[in-house]
JSON list of C-alpha atoms in Angstrom, two decimals:
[
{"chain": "A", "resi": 140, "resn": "UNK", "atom": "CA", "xyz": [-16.15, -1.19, -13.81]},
{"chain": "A", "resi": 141, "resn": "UNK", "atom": "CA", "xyz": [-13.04, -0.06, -12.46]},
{"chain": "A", "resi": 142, "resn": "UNK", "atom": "CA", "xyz": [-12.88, -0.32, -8.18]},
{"chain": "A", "resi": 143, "resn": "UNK", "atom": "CA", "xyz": [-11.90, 2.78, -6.62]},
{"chain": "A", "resi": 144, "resn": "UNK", "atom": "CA", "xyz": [-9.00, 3.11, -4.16]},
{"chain": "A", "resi": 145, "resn": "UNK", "atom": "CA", "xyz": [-8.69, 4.28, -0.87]},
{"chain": "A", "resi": 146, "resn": "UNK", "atom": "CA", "xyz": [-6.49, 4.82, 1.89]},
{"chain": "A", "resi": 147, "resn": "UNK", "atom": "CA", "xyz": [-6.84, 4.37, 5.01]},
{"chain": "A", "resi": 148, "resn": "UNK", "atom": "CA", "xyz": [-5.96, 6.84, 8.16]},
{"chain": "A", "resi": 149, "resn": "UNK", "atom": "CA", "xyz": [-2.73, 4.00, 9.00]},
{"chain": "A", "resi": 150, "resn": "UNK", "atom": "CA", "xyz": [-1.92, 3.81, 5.57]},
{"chain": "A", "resi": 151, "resn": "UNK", "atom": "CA", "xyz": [-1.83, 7.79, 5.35]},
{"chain": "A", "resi": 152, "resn": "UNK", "atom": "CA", "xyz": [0.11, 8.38, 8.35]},
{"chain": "A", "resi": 153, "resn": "UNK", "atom": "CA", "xyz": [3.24, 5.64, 6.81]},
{"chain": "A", "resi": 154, "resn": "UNK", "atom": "CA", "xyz": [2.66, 7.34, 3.94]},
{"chain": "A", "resi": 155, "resn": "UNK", "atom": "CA", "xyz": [3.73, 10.26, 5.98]},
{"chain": "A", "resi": 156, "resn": "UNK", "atom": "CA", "xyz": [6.02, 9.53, 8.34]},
{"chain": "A", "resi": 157, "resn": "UNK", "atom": "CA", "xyz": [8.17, 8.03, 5.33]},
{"chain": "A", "resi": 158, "resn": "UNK", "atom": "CA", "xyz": [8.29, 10.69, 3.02]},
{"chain": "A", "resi": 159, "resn": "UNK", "atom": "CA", "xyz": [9.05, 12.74, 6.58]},
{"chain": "A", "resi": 160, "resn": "UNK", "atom": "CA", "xyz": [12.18, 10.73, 6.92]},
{"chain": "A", "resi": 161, "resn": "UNK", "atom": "CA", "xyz": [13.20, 10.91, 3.82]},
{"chain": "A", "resi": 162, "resn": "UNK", "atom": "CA", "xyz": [13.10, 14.60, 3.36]},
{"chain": "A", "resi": 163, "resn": "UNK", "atom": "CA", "xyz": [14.92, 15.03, 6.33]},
{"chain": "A", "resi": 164, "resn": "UNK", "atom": "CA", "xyz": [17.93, 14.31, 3.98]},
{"chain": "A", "resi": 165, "resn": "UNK", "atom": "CA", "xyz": [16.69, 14.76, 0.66]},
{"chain": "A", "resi": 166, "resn": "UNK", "atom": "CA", "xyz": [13.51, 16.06, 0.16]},
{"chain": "A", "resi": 167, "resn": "UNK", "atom": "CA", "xyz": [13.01, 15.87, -3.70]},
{"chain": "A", "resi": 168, "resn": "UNK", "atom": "CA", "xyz": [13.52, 11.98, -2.84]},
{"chain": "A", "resi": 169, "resn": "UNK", "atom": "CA", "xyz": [10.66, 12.04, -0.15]},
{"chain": "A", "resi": 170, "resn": "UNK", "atom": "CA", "xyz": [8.44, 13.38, -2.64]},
{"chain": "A", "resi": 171, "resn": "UNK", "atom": "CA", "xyz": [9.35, 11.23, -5.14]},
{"chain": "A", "resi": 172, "resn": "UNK", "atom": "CA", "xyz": [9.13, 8.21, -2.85]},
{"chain": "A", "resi": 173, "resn": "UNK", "atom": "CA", "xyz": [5.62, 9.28, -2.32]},
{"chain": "A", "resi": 174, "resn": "UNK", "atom": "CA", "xyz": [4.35, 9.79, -5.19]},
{"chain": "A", "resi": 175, "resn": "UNK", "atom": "CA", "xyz": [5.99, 6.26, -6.52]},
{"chain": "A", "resi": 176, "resn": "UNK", "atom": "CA", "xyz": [3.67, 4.23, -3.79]},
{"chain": "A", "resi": 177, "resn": "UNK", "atom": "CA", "xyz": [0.98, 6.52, -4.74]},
{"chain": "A", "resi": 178, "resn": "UNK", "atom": "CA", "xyz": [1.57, 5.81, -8.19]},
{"chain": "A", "resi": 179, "resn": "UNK", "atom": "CA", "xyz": [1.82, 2.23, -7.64]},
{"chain": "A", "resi": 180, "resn": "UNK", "atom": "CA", "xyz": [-2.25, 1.72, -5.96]},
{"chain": "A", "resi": 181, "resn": "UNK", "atom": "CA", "xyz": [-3.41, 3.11, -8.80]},
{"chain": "A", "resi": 182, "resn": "UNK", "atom": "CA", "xyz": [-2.66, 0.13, -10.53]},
{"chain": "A", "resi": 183, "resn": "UNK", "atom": "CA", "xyz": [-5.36, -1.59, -8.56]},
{"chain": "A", "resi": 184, "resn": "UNK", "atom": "CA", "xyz": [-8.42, 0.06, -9.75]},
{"chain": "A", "resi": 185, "resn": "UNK", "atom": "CA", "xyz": [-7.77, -1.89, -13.06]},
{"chain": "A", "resi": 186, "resn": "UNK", "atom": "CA", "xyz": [-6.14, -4.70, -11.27]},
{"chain": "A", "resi": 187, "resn": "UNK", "atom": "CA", "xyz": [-7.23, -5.30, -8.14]},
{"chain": "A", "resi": 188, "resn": "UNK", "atom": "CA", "xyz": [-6.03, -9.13, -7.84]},
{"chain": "A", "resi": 189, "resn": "UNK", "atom": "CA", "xyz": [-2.44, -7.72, -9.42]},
{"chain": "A", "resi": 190, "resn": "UNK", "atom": "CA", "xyz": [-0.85, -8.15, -6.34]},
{"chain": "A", "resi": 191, "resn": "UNK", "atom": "CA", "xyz": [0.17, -11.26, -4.12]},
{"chain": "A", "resi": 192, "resn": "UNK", "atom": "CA", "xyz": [-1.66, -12.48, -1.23]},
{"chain": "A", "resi": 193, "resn": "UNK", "atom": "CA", "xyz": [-0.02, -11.42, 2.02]},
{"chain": "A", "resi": 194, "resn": "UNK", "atom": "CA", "xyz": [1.37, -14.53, 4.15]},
{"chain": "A", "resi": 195, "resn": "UNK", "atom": "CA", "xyz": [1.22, -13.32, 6.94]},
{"chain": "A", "resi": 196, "resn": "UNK", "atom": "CA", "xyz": [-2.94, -13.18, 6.63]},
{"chain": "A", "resi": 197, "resn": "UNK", "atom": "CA", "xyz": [-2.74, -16.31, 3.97]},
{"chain": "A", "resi": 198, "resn": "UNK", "atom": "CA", "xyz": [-6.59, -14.58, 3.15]},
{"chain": "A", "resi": 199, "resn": "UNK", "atom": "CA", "xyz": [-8.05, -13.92, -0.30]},
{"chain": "A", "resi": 200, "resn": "UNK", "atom": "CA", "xyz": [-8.69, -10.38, -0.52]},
{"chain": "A", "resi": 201, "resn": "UNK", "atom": "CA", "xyz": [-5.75, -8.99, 1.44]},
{"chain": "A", "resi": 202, "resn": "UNK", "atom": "CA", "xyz": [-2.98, -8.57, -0.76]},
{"chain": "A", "resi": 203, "resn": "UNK", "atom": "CA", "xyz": [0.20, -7.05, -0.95]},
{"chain": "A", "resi": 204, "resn": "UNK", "atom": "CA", "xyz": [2.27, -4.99, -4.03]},
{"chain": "A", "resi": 205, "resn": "UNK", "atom": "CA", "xyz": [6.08, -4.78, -3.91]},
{"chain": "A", "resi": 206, "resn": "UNK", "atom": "CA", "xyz": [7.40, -1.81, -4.43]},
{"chain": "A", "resi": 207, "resn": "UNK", "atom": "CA", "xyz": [11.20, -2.18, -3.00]},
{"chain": "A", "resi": 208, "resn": "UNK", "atom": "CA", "xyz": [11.74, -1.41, 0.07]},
{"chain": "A", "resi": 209, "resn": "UNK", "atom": "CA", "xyz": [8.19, -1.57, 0.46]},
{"chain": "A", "resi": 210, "resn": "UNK", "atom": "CA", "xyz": [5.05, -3.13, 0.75]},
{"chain": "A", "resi": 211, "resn": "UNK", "atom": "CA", "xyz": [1.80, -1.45, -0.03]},
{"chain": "A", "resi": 212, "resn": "UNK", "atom": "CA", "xyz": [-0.89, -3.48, 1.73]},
{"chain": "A", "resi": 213, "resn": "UNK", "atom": "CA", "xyz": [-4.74, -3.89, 0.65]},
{"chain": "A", "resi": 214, "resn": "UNK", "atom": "CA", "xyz": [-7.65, -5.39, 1.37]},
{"chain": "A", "resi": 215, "resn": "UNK", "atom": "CA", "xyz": [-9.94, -6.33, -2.09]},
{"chain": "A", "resi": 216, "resn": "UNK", "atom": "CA", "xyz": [-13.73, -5.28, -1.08]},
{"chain": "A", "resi": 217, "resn": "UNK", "atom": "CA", "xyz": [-15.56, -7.04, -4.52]},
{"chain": "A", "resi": 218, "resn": "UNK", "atom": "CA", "xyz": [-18.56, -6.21, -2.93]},
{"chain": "A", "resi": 219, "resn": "UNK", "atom": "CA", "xyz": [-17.95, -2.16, -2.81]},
{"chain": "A", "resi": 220, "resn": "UNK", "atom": "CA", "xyz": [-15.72, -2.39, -5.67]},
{"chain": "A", "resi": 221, "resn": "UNK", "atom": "CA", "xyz": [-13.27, -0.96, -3.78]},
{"chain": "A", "resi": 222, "resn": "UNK", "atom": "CA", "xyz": [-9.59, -1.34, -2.68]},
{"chain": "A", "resi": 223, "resn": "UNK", "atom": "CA", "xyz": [-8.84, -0.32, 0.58]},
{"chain": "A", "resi": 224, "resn": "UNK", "atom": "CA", "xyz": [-5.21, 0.64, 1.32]},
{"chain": "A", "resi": 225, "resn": "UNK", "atom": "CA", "xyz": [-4.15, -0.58, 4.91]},
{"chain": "A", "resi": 226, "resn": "UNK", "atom": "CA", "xyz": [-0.31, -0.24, 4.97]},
{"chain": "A", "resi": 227, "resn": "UNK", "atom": "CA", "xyz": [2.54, 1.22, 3.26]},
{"chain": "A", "resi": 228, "resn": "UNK", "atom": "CA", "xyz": [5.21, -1.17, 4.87]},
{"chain": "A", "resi": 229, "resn": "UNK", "atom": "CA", "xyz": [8.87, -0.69, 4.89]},
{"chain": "A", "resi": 230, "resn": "UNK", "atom": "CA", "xyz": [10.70, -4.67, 4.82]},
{"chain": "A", "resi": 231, "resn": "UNK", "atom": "CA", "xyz": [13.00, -3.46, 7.43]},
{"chain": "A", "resi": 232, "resn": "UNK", "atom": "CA", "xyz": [9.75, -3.46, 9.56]},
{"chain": "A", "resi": 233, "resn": "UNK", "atom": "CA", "xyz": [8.51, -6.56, 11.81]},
{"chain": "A", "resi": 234, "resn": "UNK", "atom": "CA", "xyz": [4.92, -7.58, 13.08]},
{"chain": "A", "resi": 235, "resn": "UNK", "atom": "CA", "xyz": [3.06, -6.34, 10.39]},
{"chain": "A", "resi": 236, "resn": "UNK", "atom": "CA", "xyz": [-0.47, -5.09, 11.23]},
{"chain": "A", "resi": 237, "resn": "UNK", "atom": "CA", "xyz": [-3.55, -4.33, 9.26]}
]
């Protein structure tokens, strides 16, 4: 059974805020930034282990994918079979928070 995937409200608003700041300069990039790390979680509903755990959390289920400059963060519910999108985290950025 595939797990569905959802995002959460913090993982919306990066979502956001970087395809805001990217489309202040070029907004077909914005979108296509978006739609890449959108793209990319989709991936999990096959996969959800695919990605690598996050070391920061050094936990099981919370994971991370790589999708340059970013990191898309997600917690693994096996339970719900669900994925739970946390962050969308640029590398530039520091204290990283679930």
């Amino acid at each position: 059974m595939d797990y569905s995937v959802i995002l959460s409200p913090k993982a919306v608003r990066d979502l956001e805020a970087i395809v805001r700041y990217i489309s202040l300069t070029n907004p077909s990039a914005g979108r296509r930034v978006g739609e890449s790390l959108i793209e990319k979680t989709k991936e999990l509903s096959q996969f959800p282990f695919k990605g690598q755990k996050v070391p920061e959390f050094d936990l099981p289920n919370i994971r991370q994918l790589i999708l340059k400059p970013y990191r898309i963060v997600y917690r693994v519910e096996e339970d719900k079979k669900r994925i739970s999108i946390a962050r969308f985290w640029h590398s530039s950025q520091n204290n990283l928070s679930v």
